[in-house]
CSV table of C-alpha atoms in Angstrom, one decimal:
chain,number,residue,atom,x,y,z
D,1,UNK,CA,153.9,-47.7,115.5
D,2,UNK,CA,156.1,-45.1,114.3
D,3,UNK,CA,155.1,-42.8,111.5
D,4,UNK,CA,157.8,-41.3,109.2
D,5,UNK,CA,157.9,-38.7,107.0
D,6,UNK,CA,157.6,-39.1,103.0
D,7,UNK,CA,161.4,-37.7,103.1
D,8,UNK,CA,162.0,-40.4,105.3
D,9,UNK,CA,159.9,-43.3,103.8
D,10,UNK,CA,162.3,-42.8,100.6
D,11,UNK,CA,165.1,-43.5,102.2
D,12,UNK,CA,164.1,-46.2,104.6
D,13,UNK,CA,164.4,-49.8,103.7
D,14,UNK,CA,162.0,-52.5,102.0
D,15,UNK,CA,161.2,-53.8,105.3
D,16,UNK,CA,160.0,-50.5,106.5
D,17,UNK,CA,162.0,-50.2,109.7
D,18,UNK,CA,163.3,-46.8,110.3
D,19,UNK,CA,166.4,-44.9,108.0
D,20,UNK,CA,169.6,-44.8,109.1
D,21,UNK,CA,170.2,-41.8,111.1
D,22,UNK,CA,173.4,-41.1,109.5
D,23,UNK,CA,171.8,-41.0,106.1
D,24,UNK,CA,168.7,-38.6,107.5
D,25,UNK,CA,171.1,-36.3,108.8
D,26,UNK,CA,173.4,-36.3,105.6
D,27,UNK,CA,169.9,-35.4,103.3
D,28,UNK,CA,168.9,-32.8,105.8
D,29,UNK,CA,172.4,-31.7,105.6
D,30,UNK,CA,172.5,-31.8,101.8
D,31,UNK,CA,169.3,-30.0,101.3
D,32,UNK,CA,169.5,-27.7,103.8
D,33,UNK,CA,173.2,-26.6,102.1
D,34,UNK,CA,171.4,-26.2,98.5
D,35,UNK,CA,168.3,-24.4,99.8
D,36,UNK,CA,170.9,-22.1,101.8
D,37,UNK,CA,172.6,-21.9,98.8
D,38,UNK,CA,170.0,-20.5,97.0
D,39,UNK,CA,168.9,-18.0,99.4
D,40,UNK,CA,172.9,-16.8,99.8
D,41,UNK,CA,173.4,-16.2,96.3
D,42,UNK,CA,169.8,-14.5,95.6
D,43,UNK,CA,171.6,-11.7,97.8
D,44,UNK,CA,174.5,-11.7,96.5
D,45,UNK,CA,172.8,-11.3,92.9
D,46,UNK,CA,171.1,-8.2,93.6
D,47,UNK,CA,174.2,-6.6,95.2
D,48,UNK,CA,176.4,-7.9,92.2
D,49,UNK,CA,173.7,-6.6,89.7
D,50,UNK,CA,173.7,-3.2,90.8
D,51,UNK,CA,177.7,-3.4,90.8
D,52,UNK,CA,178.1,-4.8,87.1
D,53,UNK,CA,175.2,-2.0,86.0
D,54,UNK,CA,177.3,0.8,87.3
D,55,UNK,CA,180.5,-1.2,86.1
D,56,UNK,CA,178.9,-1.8,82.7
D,57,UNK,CA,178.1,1.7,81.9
D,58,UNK,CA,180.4,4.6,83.7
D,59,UNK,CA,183.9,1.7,83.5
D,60,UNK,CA,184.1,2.3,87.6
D,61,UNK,CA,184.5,-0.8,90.0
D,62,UNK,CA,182.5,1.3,93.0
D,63,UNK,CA,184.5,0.2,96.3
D,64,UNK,CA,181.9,2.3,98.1
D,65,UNK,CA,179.1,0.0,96.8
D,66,UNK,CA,178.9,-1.9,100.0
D,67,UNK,CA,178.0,1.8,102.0
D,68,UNK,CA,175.2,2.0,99.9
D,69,UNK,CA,174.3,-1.4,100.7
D,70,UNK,CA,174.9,-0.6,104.5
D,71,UNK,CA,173.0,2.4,103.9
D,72,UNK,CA,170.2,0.9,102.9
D,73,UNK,CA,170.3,-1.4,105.4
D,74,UNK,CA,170.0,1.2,108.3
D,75,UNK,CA,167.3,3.6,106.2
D,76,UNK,CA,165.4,0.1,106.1
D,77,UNK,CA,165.6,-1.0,109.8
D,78,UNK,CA,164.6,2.8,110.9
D,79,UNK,CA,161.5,3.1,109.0
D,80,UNK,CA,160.3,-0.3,110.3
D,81,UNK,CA,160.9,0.9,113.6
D,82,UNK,CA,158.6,3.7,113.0
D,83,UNK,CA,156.3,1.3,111.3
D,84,UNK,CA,155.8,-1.1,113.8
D,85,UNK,CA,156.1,1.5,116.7
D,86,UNK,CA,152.9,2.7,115.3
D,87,UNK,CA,151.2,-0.5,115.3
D,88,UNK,CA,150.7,-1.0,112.0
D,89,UNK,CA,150.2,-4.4,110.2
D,90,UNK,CA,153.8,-6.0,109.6
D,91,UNK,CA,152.3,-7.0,105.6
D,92,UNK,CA,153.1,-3.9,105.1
D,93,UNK,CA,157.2,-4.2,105.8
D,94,UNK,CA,158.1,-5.1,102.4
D,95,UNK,CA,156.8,-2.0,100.8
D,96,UNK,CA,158.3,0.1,103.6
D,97,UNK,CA,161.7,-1.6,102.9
D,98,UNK,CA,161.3,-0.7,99.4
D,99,UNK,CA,160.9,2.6,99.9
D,100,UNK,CA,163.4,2.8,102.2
D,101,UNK,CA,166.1,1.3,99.5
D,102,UNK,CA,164.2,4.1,97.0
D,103,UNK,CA,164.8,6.7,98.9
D,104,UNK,CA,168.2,5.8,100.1
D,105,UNK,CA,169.8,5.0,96.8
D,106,UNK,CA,168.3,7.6,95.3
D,107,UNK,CA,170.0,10.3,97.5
D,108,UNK,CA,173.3,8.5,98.1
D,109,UNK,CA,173.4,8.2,94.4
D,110,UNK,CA,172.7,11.1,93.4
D,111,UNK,CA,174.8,13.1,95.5
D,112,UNK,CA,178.1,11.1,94.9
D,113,UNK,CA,177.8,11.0,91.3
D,114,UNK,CA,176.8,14.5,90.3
D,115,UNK,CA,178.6,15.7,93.6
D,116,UNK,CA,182.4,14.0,93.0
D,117,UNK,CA,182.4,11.0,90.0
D,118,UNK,CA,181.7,13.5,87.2
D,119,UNK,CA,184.6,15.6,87.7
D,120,UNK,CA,187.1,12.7,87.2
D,121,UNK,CA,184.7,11.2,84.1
D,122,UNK,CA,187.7,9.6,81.7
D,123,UNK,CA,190.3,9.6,84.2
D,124,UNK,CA,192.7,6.8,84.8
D,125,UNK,CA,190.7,3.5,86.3
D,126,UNK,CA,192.7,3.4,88.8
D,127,UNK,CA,192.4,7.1,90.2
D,128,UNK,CA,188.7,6.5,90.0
D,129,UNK,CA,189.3,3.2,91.9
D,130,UNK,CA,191.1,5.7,95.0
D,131,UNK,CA,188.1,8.1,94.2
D,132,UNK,CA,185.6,5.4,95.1
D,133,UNK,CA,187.5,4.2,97.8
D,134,UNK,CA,188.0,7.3,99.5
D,135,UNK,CA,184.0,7.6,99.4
D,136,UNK,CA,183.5,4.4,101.3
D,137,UNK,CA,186.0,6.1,104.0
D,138,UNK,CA,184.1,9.1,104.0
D,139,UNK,CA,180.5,7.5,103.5
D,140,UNK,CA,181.0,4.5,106.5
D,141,UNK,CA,181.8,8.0,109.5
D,142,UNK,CA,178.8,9.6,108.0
D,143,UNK,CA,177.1,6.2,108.8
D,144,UNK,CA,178.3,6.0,112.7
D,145,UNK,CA,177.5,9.7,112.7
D,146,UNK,CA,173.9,9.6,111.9
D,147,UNK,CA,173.4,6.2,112.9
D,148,UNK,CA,175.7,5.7,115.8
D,149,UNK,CA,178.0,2.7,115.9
D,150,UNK,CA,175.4,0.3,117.9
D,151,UNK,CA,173.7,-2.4,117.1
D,152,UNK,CA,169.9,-1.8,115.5
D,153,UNK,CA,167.5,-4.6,115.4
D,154,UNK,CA,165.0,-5.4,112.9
D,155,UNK,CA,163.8,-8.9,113.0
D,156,UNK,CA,159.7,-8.2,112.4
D,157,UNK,CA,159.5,-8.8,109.5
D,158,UNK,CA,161.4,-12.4,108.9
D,159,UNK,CA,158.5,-13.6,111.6
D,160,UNK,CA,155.4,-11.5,110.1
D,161,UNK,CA,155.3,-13.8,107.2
D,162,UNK,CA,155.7,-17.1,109.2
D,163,UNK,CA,157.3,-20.4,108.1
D,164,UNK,CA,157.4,-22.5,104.8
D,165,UNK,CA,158.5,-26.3,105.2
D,166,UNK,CA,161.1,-27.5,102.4
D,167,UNK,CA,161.0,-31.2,103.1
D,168,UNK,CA,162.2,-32.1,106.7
D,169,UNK,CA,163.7,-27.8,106.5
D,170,UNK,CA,161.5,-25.0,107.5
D,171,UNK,CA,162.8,-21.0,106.9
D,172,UNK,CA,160.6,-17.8,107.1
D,173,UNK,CA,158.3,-17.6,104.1
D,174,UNK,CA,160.3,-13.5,103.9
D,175,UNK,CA,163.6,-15.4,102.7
D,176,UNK,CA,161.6,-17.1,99.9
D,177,UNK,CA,160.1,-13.2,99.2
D,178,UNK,CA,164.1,-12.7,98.9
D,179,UNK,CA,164.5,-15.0,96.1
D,180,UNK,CA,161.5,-13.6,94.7
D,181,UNK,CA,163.0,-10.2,94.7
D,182,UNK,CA,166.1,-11.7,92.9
D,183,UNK,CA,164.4,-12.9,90.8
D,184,UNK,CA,162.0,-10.2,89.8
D,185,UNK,CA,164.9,-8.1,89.8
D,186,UNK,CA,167.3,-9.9,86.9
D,187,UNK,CA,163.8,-10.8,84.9
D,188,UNK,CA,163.0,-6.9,84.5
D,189,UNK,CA,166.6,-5.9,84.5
D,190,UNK,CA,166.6,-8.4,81.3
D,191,UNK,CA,163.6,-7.1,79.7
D,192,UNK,CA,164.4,-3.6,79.9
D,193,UNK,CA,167.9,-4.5,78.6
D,194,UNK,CA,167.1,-6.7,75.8
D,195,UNK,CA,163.1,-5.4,74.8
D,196,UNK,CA,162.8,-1.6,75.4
D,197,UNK,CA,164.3,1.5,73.3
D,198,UNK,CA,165.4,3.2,76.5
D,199,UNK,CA,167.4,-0.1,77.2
D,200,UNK,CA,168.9,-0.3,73.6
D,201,UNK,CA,169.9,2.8,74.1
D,202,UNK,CA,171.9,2.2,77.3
D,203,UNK,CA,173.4,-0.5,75.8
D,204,UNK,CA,174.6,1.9,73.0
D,205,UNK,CA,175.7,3.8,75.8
D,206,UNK,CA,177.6,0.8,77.3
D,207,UNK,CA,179.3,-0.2,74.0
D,208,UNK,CA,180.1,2.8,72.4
D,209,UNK,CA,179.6,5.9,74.4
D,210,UNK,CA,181.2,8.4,71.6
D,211,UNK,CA,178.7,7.1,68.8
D,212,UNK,CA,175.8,7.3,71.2
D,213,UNK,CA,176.4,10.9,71.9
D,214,UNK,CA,177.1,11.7,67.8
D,215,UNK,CA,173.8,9.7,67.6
D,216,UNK,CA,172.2,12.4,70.0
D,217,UNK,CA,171.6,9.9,73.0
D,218,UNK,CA,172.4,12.2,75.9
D,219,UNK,CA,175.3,10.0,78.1
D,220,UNK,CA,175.5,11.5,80.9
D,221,UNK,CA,172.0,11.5,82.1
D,222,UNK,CA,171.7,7.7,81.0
D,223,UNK,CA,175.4,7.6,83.3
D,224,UNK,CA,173.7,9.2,86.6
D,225,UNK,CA,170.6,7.0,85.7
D,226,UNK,CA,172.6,3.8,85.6
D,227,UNK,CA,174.5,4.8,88.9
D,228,UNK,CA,171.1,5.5,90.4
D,229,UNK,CA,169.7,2.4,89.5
D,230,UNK,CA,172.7,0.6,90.8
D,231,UNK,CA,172.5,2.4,94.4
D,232,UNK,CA,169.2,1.1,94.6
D,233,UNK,CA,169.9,-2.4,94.0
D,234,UNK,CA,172.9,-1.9,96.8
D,235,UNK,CA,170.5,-0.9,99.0
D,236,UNK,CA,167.5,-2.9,97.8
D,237,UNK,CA,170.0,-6.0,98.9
D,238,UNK,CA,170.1,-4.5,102.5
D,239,UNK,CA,166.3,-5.6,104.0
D,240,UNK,CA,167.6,-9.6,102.5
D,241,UNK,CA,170.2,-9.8,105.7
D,242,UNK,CA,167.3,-9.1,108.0
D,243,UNK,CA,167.8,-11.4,110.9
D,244,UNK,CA,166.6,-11.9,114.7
D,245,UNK,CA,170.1,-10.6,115.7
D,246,UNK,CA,171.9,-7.1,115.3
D,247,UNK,CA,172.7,-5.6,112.1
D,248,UNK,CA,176.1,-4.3,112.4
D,249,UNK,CA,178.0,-1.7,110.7
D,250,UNK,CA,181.0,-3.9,110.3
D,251,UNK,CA,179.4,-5.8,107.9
D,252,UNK,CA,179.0,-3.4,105.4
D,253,UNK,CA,182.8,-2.9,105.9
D,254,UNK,CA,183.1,-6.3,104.8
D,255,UNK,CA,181.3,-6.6,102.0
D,256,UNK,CA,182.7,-3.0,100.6
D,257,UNK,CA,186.3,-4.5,100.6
């Protein structure tokens, strides 16, 4: 006799004969479009954070936000190369890919806001819209020049942590450590926002930028802080789009424009 699953037991009928398989395959369908759902827009979260921070506080739409994500990506798949090159346990990926978004935001960060953004501070939206666009131009040939325009490879990690079954659905356990991250992200973002005096003050900083500074809050170094922060985020996002196939640098192209 055939055994179902409880998934399908709720859908077959009182006489306990086997679900339609048009009805199985529209549920799995279904659920497998919310749960994808879910995962898509945990990524997109912590890429659209970072954008809105940066937005929120400095009044710049950042068109070279996806070459920080981009960057992050690559920093990310060549440490774990090292990492696993060297045999070491693959548990420890997710703190390599965070150090790798660390150290990558950090720099990238730092170097384009104290290096070109602060000279055009007040300047017309939209010359700081050509600004930030002519640093994604500038940022994606540094990215083939380092990095070379080949695929890289980086699919470790989505495997290290095995599977999780969501009803008649299995994904790698590392996209629910994705959602997690999301997550994590927003919930301190909130309580550093809403709960701290270092994030009332930003939000000073955010609202009123001329009183904050007669108030003695210093706005520029809470500006290069938000940028920073944001950069991170950009390339904390990078390690989410992990897969068992190349990483390419088109995509960061795409998701720049």
């Amino acid at each position: 006799m055939k055994r179902f699953s409880l998934f399908e037991r709720q859908l077959a009928p009182k006489d306990g004969s086997a679900p339609p398989f048009e009805t199985v395959c529209g549920m799995n369908a279904f659920l497998g479009a919310v749960i994808d759902g879910i995962l898509y827009s945990a990524w997109l979260f912590i890429i659209a954070v970072g954008l809105t921070l940066i937005y929120g506080v400095m009044k710049i739409l950042n068109m070279a936000h996806g070459t920080f994500y981009a960057i992050g990506a690559y920093m990310s798949v060549t440490l774990l190369g090292y990492w696993f090159a060297q045999g070491l346990p693959p548990a420890g990926s997710i703190p390599v890919m965070i150090v790798a978004a660390l150290i990558a935001g950090t720099i990238v960060g730092l170097i384009v806001e104290r290096g070109v953004l602060r000279f055009f501070a007040g300047r017309d939206p939209v010359v700081l819209l050509l600004v930030t666009y002519a640093l994604f131009l500038i940022l994606e040939d540094v990215v083939k020049l380092i990095w070379g325009v080949d695929p890289w490879i980086a699919s470790d990690p989505v495997w290290a942590f095995g599977n999780v079954y969501l009803g008649p659905l299995v994904y790698p356990t590392y996209n629910l450590i994705i959602v997690a991250v999301a997550i994590v992200s927003g919930g301190l973002l909130t309580w550093f926002l809403q709960f701290t005096a270092k994030g009332k003050m930003l939000r000073a900083v955010i609202h009123d930028p001329e009183a904050s500074l007669a108030m003695g809050i210093n706005v520029s170094r809470w500006k290069v802080s938000a940028f920073v922060a944001g950069s991170i985020l950009a390339a904390l996002a990078a390690p989410s789009q992990l897969r068992p196939f190349p990483w390419r640098r088109a995509w960061a192209s795409k998701w720049s424009s």
